[in-house]
Coordinates of C-alpha atoms in Angstrom, one line a residue:
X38 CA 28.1 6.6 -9.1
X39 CA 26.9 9.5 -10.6
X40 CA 23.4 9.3 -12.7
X41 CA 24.9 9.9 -16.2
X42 CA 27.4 6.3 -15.2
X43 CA 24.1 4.1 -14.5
X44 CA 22.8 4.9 -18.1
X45 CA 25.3 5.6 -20.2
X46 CA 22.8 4.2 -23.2
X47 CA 20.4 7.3 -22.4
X48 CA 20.3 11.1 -23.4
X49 CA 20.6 13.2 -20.5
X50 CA 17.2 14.0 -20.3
X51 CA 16.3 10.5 -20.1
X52 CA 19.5 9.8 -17.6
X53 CA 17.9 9.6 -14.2
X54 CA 14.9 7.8 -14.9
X55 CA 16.7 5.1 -16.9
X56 CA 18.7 4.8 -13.9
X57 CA 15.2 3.9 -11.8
X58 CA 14.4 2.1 -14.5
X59 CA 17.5 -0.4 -13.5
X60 CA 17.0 0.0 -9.5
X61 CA 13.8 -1.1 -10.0
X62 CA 14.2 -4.6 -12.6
X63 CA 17.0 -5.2 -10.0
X64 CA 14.8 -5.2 -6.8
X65 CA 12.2 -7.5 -9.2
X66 CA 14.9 -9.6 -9.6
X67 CA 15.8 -9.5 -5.6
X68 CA 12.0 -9.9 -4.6
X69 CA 11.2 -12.9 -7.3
X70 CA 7.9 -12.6 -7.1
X71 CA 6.4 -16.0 -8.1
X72 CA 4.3 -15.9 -11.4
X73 CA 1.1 -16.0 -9.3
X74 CA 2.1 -12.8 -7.3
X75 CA 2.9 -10.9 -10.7
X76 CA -0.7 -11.8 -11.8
X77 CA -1.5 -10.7 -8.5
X78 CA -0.3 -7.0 -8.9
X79 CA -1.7 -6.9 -12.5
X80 CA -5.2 -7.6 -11.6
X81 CA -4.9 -5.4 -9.0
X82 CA -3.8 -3.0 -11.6
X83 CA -5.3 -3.2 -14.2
X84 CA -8.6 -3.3 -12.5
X85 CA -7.5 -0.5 -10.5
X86 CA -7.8 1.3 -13.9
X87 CA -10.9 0.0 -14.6
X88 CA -13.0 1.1 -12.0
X89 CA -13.0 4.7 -11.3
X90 CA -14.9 5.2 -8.0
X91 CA -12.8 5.0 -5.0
X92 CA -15.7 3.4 -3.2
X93 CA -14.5 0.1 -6.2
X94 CA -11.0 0.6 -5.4
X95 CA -11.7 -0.4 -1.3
X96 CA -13.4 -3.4 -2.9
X97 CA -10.4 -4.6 -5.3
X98 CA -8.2 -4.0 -2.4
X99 CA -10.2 -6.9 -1.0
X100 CA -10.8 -9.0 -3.9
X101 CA -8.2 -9.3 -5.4
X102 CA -6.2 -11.3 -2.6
X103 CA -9.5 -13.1 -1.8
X104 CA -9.9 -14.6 -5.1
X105 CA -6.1 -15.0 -5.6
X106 CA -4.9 -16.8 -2.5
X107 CA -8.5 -17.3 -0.8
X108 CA -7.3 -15.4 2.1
X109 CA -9.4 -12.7 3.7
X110 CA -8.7 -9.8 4.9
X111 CA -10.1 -6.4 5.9
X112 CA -8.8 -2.9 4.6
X113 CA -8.7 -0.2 7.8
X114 CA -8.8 3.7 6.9
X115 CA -7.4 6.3 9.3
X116 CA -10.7 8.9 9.6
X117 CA -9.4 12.3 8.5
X118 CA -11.6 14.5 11.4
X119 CA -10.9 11.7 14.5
X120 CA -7.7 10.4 13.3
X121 CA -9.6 6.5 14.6
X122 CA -8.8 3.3 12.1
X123 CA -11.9 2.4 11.2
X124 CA -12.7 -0.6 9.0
X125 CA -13.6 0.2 5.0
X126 CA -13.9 -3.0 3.5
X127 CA -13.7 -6.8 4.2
X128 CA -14.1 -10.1 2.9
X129 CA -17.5 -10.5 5.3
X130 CA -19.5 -7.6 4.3
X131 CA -17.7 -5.9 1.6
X132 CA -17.6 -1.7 1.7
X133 CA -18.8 -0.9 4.9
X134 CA -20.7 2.4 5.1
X135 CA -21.4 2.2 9.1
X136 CA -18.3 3.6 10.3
X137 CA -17.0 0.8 12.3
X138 CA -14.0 1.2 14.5
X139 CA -11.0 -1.1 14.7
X140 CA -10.6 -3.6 17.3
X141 CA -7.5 -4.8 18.9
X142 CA -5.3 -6.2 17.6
X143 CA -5.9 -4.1 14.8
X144 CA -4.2 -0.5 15.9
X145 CA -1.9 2.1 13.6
X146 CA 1.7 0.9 13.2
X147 CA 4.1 2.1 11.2
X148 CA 5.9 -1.0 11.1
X149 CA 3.8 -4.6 9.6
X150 CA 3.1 -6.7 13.0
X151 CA 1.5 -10.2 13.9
X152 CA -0.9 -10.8 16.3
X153 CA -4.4 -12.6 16.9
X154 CA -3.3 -14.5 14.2
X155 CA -3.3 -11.6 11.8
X156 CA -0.9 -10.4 9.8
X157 CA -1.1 -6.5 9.7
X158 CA 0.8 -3.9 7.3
X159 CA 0.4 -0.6 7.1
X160 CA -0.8 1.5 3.9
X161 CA 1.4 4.6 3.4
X162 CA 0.1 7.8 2.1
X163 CA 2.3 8.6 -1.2
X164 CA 3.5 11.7 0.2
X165 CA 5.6 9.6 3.1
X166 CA 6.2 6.4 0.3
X167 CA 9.6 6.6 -0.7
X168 CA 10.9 8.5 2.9
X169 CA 9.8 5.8 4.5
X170 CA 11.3 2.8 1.9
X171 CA 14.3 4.4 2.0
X172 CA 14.3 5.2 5.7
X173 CA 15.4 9.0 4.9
X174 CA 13.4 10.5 7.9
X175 CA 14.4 10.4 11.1
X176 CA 11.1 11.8 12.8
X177 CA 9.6 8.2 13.3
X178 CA 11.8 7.6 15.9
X179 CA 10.7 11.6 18.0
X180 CA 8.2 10.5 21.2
X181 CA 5.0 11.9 19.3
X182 CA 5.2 9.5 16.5
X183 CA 2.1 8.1 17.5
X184 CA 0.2 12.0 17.1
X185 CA 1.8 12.5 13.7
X186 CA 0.7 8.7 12.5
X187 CA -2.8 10.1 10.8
X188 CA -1.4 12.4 8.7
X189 CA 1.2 9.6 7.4
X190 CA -0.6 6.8 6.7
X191 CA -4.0 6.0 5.0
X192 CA -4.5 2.7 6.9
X193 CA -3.6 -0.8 7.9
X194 CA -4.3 -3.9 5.8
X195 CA -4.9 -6.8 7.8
X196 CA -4.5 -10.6 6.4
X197 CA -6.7 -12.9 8.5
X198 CA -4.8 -16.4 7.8
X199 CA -1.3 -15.6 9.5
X200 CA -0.5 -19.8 9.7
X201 CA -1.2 -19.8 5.6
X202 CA 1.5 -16.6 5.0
X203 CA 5.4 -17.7 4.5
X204 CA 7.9 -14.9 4.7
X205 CA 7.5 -14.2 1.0
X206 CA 3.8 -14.3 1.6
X207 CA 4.3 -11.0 4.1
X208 CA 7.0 -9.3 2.1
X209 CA 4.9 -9.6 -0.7
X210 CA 1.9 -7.9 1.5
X211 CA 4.4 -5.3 2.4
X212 CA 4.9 -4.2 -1.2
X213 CA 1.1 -5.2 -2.1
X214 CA -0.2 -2.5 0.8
X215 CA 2.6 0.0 -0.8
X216 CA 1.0 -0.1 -4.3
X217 CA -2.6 0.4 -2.3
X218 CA -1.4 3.7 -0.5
X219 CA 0.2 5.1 -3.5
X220 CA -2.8 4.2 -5.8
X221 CA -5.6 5.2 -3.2
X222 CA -3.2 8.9 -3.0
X223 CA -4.1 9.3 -6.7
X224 CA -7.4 8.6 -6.8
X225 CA -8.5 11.3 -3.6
X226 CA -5.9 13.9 -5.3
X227 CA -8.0 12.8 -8.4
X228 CA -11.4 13.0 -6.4
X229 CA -10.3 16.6 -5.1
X230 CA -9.3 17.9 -8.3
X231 CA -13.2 17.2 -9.5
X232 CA -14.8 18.4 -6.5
X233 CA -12.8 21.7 -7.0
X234 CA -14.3 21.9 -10.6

């Protein structure tokens, strides 16, 4: 199907992203979300409009699922100079300045995993986003995946109450950590943009 035959409403200029436009109301309509997951995203976006300090972004990461589904959880950030996970923000202590590192379980993955009773999803950078959604790179599966995983993802995103999640529960994480990557990539391009000012 060509783009012009998926919107044949729309002017050509329009064409393509009317056609998104439909992909995207018909995966809603496949991940039917429940009403309290769509209020979900919208605090988390419209307070991710709010605030403008990235340090405020870690912390509606957080808070947003705590006061939601009382669930906590703890947002890991891949360290730009070491390439470690180290842990940003949690439901204990909130932003964390002291440069902890992760603990097993908690390790970079590009896949979401289980263990120690975790549930744990990785946060893709924006640049990666839609290769990796749409499985259009092959180089995940080359042997030095592991070296190339800094530069490809932000963090992991860890949910502490694995026995509470359903399978919508951790497909909803899935998208939820998604919307965190490509959010958290605007706001450092943003930050970089003003620094270079």
């Amino acid at each position: 199907m060509s783009v012009r035959d998926g919107c044949r409403q729309c002017p050509d200029d329009l064409a393509e992203i009317c056609l998104r436009v439909k992909e995207k109301s018909l995966n809603y309509d496949q991940y039917n979300f429940s009403a309290r997951y769509n209020d979900f995203l919208k605090a988390f976006f419209d307070l991710g409009q709010e605030y403008d300090r990235v340090d405020d972004f870690y912390r509606i990461c957080i808070a947003v699922p705590l006061a939601m589904s009382d669930l906590p959880c703890a947002l890991y950030l891949v360290d730009e100079k070491t390439g470690e996970l180290r842990l940003a923000c949690d439901t204990v202590r909130g932003r964390v300045y002291d440069s902890v590192s992760a603990e097993p379980p908690i390790r970079i993955s590009l896949e979401a995993y289980e263990s120690g009773g975790s549930y744990i999803v990785p946060i893709y950078s924006r640049s990666i986003y839609h290769t990796v959604e749409k499985k259009t790179v092959n180089e995940h599966n080359s042997p030095d995946t592991e070296h190339s995983f800094p530069k490809k993802i932000f963090g992991m995103f860890e949910v502490k109450k694995l026995s509470a999640l359903t399978p919508a529960d951790k497909f909803f994480y899935q998208k939820y950590c998604n919307r965190i990557g490509y959010n958290l990539h605007n706001k450092l391009m943003a930050l970089q943009s003003i620094e270079h000012l």
